[in-house]
PDB file of C-alpha atoms in Angstrom:
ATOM      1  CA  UNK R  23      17.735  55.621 -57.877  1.00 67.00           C
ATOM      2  CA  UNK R  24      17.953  57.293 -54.220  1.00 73.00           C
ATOM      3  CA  UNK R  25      15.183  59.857 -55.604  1.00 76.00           C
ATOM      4  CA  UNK R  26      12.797  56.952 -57.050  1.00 78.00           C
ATOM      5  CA  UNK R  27      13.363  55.102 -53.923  1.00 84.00           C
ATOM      6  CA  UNK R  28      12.071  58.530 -52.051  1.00 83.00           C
ATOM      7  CA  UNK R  29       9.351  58.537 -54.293  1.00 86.00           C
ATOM      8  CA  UNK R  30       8.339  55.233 -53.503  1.00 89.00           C
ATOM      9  CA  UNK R  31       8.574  55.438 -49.391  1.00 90.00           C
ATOM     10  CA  UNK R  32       6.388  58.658 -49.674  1.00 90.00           C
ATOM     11  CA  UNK R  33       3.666  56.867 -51.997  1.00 91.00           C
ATOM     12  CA  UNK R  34       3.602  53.848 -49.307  1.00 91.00           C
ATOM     13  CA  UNK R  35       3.080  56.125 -46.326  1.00 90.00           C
ATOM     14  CA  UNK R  36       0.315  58.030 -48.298  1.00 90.00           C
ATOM     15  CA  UNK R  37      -1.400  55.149 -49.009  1.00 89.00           C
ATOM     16  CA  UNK R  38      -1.124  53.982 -45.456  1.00 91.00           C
ATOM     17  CA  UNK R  39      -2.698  57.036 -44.434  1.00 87.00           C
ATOM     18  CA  UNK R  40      -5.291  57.521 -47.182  1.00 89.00           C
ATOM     19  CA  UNK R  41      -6.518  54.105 -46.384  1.00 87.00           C
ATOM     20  CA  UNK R  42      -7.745  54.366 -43.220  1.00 85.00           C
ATOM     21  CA  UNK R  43      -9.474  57.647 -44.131  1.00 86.00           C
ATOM     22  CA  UNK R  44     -11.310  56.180 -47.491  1.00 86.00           C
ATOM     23  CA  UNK R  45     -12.634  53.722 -45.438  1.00 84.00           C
ATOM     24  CA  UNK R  46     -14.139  56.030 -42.487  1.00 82.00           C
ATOM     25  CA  UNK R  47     -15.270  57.988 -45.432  1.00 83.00           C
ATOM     26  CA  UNK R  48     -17.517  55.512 -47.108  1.00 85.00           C
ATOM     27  CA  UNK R  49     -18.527  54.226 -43.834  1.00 83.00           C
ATOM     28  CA  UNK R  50     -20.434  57.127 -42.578  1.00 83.00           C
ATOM     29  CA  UNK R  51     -22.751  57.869 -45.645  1.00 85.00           C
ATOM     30  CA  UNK R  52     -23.545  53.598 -45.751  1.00 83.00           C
ATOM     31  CA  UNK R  53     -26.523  52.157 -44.004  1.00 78.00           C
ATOM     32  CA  UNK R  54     -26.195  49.297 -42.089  1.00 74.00           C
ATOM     33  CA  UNK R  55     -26.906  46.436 -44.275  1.00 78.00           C
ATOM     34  CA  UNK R  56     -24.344  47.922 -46.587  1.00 78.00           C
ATOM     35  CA  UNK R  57     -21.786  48.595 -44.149  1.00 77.00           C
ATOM     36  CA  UNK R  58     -22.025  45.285 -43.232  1.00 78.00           C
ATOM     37  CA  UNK R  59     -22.694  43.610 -46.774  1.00 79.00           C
ATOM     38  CA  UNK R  60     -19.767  45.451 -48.932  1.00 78.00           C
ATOM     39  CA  UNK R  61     -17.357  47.089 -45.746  1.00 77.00           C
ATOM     40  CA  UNK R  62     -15.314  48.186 -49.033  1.00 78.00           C
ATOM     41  CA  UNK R  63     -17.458  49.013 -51.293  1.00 81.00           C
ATOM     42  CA  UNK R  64     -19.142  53.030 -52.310  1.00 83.00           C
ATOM     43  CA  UNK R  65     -21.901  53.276 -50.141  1.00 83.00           C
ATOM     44  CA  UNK R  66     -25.188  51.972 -52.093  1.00 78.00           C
ATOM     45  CA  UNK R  67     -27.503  53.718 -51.135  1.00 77.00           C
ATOM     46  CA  UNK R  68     -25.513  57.070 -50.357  1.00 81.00           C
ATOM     47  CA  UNK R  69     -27.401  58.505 -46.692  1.00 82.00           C
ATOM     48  CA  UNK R  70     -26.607  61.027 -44.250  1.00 83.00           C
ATOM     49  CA  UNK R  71     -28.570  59.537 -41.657  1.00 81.00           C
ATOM     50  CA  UNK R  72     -25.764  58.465 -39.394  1.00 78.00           C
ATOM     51  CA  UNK R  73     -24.524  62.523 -39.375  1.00 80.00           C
ATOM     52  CA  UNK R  74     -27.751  63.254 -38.233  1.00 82.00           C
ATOM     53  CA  UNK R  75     -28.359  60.787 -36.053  1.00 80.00           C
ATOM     54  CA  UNK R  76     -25.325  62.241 -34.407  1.00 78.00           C
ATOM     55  CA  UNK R  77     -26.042  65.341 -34.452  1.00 82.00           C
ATOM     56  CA  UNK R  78     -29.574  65.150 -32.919  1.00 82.00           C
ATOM     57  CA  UNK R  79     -28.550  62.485 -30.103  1.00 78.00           C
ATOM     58  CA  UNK R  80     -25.693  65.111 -28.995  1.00 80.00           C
ATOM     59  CA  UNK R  81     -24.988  68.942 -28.643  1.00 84.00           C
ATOM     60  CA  UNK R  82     -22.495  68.690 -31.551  1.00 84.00           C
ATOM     61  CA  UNK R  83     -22.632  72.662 -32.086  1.00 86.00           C
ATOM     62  CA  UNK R  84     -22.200  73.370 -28.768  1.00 90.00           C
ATOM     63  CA  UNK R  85     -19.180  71.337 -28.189  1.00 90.00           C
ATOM     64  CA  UNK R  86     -17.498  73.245 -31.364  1.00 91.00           C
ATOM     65  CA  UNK R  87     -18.417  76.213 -29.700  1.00 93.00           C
ATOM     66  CA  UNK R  88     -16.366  75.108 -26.717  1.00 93.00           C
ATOM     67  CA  UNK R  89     -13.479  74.012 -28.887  1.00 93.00           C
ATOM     68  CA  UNK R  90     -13.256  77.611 -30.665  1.00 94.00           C
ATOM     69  CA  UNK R  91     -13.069  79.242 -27.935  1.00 95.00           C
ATOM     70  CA  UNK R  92     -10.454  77.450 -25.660  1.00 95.00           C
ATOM     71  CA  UNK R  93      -8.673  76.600 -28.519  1.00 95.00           C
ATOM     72  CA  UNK R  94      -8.307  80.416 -30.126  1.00 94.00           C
ATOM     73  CA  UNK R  95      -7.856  82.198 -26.132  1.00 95.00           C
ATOM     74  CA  UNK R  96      -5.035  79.435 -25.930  1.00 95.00           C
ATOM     75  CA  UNK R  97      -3.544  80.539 -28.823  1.00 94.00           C
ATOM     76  CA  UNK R  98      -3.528  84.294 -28.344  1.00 93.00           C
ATOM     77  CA  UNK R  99      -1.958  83.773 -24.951  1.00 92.00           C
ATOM     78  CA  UNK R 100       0.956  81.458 -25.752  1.00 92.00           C
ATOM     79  CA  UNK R 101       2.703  83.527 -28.852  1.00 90.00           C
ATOM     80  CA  UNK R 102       2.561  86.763 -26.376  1.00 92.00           C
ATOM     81  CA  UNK R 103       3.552  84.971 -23.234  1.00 93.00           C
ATOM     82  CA  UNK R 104       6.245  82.641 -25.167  1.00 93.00           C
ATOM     83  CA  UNK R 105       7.662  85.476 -26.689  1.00 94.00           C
ATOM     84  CA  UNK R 106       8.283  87.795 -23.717  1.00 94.00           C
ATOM     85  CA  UNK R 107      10.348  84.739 -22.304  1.00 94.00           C
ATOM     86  CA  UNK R 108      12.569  84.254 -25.236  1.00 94.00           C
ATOM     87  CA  UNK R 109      13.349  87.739 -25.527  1.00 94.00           C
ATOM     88  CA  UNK R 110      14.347  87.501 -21.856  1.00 93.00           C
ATOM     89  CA  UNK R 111      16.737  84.663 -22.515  1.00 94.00           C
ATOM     90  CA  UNK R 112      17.973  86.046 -25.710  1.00 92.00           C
ATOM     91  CA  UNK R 113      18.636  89.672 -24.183  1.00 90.00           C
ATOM     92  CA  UNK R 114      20.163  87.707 -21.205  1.00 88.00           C
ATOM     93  CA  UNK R 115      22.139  85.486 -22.870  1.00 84.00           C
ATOM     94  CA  UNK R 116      25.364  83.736 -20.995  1.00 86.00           C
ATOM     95  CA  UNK R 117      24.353  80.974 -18.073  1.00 89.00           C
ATOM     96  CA  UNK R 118      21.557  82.740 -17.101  1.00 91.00           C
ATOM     97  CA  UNK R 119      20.034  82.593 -20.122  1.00 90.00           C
ATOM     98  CA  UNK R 120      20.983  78.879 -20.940  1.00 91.00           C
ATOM     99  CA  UNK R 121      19.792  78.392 -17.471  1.00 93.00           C
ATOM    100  CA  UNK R 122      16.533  79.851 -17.943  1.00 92.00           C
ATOM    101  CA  UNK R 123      16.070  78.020 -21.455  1.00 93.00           C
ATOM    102  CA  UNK R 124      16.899  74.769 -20.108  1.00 93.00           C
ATOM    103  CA  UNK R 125      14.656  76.019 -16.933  1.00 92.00           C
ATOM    104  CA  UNK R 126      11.414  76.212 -19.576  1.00 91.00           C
ATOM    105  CA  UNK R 127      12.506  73.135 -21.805  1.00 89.00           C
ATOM    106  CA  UNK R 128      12.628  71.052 -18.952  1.00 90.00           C
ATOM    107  CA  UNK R 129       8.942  71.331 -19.253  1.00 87.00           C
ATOM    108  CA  UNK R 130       8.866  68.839 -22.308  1.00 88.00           C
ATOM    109  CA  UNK R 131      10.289  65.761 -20.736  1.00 87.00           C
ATOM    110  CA  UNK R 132       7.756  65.457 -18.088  1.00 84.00           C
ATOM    111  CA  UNK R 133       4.858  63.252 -19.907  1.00 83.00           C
ATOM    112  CA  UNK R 134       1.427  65.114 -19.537  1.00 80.00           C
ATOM    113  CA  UNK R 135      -0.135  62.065 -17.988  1.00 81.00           C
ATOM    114  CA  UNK R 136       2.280  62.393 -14.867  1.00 84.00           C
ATOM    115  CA  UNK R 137       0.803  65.812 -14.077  1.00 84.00           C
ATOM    116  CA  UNK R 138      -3.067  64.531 -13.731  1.00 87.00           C
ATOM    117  CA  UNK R 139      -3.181  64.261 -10.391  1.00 87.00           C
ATOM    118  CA  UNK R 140      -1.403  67.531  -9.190  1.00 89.00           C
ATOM    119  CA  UNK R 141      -3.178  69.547 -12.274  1.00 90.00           C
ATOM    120  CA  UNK R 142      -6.714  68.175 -11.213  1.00 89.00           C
ATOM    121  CA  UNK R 143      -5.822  68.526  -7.493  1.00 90.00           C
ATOM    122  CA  UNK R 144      -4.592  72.499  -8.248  1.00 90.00           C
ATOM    123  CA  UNK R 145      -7.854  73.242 -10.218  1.00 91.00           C
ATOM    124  CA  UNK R 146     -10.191  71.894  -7.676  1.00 89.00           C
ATOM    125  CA  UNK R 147      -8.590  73.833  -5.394  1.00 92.00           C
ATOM    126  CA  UNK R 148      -8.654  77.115  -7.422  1.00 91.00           C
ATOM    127  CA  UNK R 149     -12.491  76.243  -8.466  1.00 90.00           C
ATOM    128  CA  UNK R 150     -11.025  75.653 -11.908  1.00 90.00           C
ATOM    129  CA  UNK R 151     -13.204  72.499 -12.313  1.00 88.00           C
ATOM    130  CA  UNK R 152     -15.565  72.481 -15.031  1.00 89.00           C
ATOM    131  CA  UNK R 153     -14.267  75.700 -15.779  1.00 92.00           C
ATOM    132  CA  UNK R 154     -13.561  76.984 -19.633  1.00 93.00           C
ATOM    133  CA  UNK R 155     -11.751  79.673 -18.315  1.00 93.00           C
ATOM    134  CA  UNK R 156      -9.657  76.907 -16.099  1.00 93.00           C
ATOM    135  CA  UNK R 157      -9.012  74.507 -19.175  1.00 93.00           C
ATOM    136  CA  UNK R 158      -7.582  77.696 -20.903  1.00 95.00           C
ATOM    137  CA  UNK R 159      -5.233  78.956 -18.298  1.00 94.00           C
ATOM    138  CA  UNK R 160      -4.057  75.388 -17.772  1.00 93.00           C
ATOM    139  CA  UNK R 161      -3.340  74.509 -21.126  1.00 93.00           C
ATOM    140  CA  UNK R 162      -1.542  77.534 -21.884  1.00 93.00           C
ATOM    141  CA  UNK R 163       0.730  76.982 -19.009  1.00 92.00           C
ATOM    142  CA  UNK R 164       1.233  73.283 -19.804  1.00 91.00           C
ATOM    143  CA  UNK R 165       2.224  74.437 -23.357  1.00 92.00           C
ATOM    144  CA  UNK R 166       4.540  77.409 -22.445  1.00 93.00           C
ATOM    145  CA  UNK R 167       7.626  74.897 -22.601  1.00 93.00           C
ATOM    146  CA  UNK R 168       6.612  74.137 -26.308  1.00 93.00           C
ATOM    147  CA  UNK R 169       6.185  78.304 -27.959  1.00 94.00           C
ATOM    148  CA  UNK R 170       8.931  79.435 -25.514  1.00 94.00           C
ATOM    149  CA  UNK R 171      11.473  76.601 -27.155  1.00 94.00           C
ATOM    150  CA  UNK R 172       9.967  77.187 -30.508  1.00 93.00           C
ATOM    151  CA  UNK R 173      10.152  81.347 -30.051  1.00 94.00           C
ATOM    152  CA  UNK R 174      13.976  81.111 -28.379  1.00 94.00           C
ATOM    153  CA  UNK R 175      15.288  79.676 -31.350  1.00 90.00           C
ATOM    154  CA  UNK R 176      13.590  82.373 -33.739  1.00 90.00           C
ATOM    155  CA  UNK R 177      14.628  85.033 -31.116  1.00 91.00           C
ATOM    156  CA  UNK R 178      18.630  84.109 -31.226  1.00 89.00           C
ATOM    157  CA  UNK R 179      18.108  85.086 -34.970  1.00 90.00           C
ATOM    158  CA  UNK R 180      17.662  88.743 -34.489  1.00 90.00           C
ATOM    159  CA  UNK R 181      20.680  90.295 -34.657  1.00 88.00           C
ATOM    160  CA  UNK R 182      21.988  92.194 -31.750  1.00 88.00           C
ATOM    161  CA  UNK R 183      23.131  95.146 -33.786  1.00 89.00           C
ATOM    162  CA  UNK R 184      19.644  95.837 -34.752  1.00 90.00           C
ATOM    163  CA  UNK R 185      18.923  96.208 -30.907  1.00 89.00           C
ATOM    164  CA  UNK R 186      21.557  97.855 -30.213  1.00 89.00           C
ATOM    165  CA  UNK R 187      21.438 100.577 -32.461  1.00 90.00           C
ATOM    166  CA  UNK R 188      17.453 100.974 -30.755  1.00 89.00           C
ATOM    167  CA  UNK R 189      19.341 101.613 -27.500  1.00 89.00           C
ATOM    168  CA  UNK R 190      21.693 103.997 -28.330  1.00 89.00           C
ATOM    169  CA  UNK R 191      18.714 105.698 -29.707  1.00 87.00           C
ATOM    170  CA  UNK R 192      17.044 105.342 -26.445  1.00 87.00           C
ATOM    171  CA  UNK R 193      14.720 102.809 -26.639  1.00 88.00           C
ATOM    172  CA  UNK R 194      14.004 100.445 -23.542  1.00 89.00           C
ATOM    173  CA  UNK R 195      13.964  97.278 -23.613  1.00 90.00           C
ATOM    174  CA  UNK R 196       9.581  96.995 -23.692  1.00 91.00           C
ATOM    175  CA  UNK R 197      10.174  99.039 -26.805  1.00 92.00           C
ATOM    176  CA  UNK R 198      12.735  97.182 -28.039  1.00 92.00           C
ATOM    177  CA  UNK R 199      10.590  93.848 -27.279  1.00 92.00           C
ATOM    178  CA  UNK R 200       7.243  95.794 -28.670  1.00 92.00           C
ATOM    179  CA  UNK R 201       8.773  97.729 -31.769  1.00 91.00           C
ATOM    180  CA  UNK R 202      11.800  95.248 -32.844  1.00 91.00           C
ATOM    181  CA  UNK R 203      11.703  92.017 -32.222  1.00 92.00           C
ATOM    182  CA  UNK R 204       8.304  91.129 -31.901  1.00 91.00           C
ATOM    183  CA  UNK R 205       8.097  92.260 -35.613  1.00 92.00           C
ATOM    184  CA  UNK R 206      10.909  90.721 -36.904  1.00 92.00           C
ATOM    185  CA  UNK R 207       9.813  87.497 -35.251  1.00 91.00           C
ATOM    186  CA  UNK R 208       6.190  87.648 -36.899  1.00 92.00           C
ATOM    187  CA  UNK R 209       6.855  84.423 -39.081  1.00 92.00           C
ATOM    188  CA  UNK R 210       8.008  82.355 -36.568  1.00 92.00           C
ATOM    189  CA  UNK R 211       5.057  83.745 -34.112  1.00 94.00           C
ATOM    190  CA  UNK R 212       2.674  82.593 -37.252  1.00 94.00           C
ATOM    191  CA  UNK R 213       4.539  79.383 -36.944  1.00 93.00           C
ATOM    192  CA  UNK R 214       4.351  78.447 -33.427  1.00 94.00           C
ATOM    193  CA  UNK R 215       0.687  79.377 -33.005  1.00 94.00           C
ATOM    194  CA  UNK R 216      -0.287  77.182 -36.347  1.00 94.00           C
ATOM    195  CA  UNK R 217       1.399  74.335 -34.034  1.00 93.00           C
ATOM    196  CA  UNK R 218       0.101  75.494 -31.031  1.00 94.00           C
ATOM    197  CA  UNK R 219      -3.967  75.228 -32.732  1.00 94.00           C
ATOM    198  CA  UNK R 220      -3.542  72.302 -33.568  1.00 92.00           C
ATOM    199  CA  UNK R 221      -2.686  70.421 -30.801  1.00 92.00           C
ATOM    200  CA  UNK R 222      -5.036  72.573 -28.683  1.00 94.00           C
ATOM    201  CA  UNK R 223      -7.833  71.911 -30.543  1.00 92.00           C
ATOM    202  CA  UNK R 224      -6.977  67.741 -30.701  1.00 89.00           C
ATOM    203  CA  UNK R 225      -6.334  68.254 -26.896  1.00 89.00           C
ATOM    204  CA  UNK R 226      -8.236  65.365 -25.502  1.00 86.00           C
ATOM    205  CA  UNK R 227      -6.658  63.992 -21.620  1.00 87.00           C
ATOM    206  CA  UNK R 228      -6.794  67.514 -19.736  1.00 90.00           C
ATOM    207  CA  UNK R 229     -10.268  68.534 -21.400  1.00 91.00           C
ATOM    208  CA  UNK R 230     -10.940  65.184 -19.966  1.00 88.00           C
ATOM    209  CA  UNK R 231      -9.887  65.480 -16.436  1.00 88.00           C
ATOM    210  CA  UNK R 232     -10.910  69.053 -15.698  1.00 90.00           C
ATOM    211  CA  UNK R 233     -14.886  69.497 -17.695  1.00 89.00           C
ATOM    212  CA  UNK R 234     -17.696  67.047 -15.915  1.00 85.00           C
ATOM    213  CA  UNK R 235     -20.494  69.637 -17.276  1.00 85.00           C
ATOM    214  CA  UNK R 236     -21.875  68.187 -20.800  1.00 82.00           C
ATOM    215  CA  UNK R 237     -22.406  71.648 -21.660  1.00 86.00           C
ATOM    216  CA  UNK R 238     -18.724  72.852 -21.408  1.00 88.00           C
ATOM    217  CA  UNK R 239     -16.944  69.576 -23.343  1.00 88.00           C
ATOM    218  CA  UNK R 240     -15.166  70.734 -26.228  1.00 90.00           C
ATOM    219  CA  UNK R 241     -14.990  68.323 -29.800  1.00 86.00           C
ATOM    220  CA  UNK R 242     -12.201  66.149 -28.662  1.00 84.00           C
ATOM    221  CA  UNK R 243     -13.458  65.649 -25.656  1.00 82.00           C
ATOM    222  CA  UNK R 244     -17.068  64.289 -26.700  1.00 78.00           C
ATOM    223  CA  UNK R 245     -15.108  61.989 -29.137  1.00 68.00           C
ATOM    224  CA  UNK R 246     -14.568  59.918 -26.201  1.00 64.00           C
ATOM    225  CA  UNK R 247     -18.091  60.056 -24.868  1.00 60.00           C
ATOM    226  CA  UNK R 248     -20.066  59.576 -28.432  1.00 55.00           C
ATOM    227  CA  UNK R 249     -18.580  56.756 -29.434  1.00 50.00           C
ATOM    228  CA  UNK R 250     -19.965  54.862 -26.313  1.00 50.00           C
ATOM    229  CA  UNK R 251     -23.048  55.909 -26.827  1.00 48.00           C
ATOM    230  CA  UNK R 252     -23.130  55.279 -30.095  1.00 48.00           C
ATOM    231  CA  UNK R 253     -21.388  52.039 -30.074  1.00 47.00           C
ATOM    232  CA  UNK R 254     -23.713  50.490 -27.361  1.00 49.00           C
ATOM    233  CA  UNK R 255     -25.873  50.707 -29.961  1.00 47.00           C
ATOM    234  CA  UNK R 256     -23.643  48.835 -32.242  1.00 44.00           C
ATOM    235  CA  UNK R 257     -23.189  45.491 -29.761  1.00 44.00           C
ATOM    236  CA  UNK R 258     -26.970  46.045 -28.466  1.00 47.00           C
ATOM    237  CA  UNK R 259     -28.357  46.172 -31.975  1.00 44.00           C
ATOM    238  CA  UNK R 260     -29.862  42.426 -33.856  1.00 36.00           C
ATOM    239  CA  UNK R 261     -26.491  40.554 -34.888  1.00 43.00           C
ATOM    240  CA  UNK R 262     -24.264  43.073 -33.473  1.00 41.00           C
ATOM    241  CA  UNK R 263     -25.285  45.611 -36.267  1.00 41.00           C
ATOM    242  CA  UNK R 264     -26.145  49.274 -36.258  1.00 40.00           C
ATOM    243  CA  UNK R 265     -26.790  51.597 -38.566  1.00 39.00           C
ATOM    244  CA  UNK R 266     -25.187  53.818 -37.160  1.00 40.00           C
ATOM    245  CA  UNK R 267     -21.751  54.361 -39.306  1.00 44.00           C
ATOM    246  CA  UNK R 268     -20.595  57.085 -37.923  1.00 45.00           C
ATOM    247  CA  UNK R 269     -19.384  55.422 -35.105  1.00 45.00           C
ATOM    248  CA  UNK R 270     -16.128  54.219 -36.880  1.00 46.00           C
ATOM    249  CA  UNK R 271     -15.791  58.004 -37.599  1.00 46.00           C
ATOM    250  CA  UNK R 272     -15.893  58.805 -33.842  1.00 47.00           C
ATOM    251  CA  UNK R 273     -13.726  56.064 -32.676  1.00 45.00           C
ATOM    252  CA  UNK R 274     -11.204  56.730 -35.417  1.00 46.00           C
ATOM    253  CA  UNK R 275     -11.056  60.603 -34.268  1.00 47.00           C
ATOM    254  CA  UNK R 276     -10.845  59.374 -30.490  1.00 46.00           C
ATOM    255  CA  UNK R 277      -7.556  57.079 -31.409  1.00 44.00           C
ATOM    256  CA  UNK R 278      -6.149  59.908 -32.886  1.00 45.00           C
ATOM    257  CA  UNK R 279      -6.098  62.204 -30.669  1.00 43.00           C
ATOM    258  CA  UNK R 280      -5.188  59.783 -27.762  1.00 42.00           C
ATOM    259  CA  UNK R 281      -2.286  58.956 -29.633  1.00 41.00           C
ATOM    260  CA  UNK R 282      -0.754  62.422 -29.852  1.00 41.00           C
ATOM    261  CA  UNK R 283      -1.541  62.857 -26.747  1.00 40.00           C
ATOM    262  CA  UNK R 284       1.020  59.442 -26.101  1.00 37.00           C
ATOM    263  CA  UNK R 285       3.519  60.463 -28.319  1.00 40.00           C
TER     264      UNK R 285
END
């Protein structure tokens, strides 16, 4: 009964997500009198002008480009960085090391939207505005808090034996660090850094607030600007129609990622 119930909840909430997505689907590849004549219905005829129409109206490779790059420097940083800490706090241990841990944590409760005006105040004084090289070092400090309370946890793991008997063999504690537990902690370094992509790459407010340049946006960030220009179209169009579908697509990225970036 409790498993059939289960069942059911997860079929609901796929459902509720699928939805959405079928919709957004069939949307792009419509035309406009069939967007607007069956919203529901397989697109008749099937085009791929609204992809294109995207495509040639904005710098679409160039913003991936962007993306890739902050998004994959970002990630190399934070497992190494992340790491280092939580070996600190594990070798540490006692107050100091719940000190420390709670020191980094801390770093979560703090809603990213309260830090815009000292973050964009910092990089303008640094000449990290409009900067790729600024949006990485930023984001990979505002997301230490996240790998180093992920990587602690993985850290405490390791048993102390293990390092111990490297010490009485002489290792220091870099070689320790390099040769022990950085290896042993390889799945949960895998682990963080799959989290850590992910909401790099859907990073949309401090892309926002720090690139002006068209040129340096990265994919999230032009989800907020495409869909105006797009959409313009959309109310400025006979009857409020456009043929441009992929607007819906654009929006329905935007929402998303301005909703993790609320939660």
């Amino acid at each position: 009964m409790i498993k059939g119930l289960g069942r059911a909840v997860l079929l609901g909430y796929a459902v509720i997500i699928a939805a959405p997505l079928y919709f957004v689907f069939i949307s792009v590849f419509k035309s406009s009198q069939a967007f607007f004549a069956r919203p529901l219905g397989w697109p008749e005829p099937f085009t791929l002008d609204n992809i294109v129409s995207v495509f040639r109206e904005q710098p679409m490779g160039r913003y991936f480009l962007n993306s890739l790059q902050v998004t994959f420097s970002t990630v190399l940083m934070e497992p190494l960085l992340g790491s280092l800490i939580a070996y600190a706090i594990y070798r540490f241990g006692g107050k100091l090391g719940g000190f420390l841990f709670a020191f980094y944590t801390a770093g979560l409760i703090v809603p990213s939207q309260v830090n815009m005006l000292p973050i964009y105040s910092l990089a303008h004084q640094l000449g990290w505005s409009d900067r790729l090289y600024g949006l990485i070092l930023i984001s990979a400090a505002m997301l230490l808090p996240v790998s180093v309370f992920m990587l602690t946890g993985f850290m405490r793991l390791i048993s102390r034996e293990i390092l111990e008997a490297g010490s009485i063999d002489g290792a220091g504690e870099w070689t320790l660090y390099w040769r022990v537990a950085l290896p042993l902690s390889a799945p949960s370094l895998a682990a963080t850094a799959t989290f850590l992509l992910v909401m790099v790459w859907n990073d949309l407010l401090i892309p926002m607030l720090l690139l002006n340049s068209k040129s340096k946006l990265t994919a999230a960030a032009c989800r907020a600007a495409v869909p105006r220009g797009i959409c313009n179209r959309l109310s400025g169009s006979a009857g409020g129609r456009s043929r441009d579908g992929a607007c819906l697509w654009q929006l329905y990225s935007y929402s998303c990622s301005a909703s993790s970036w609320r939660a």
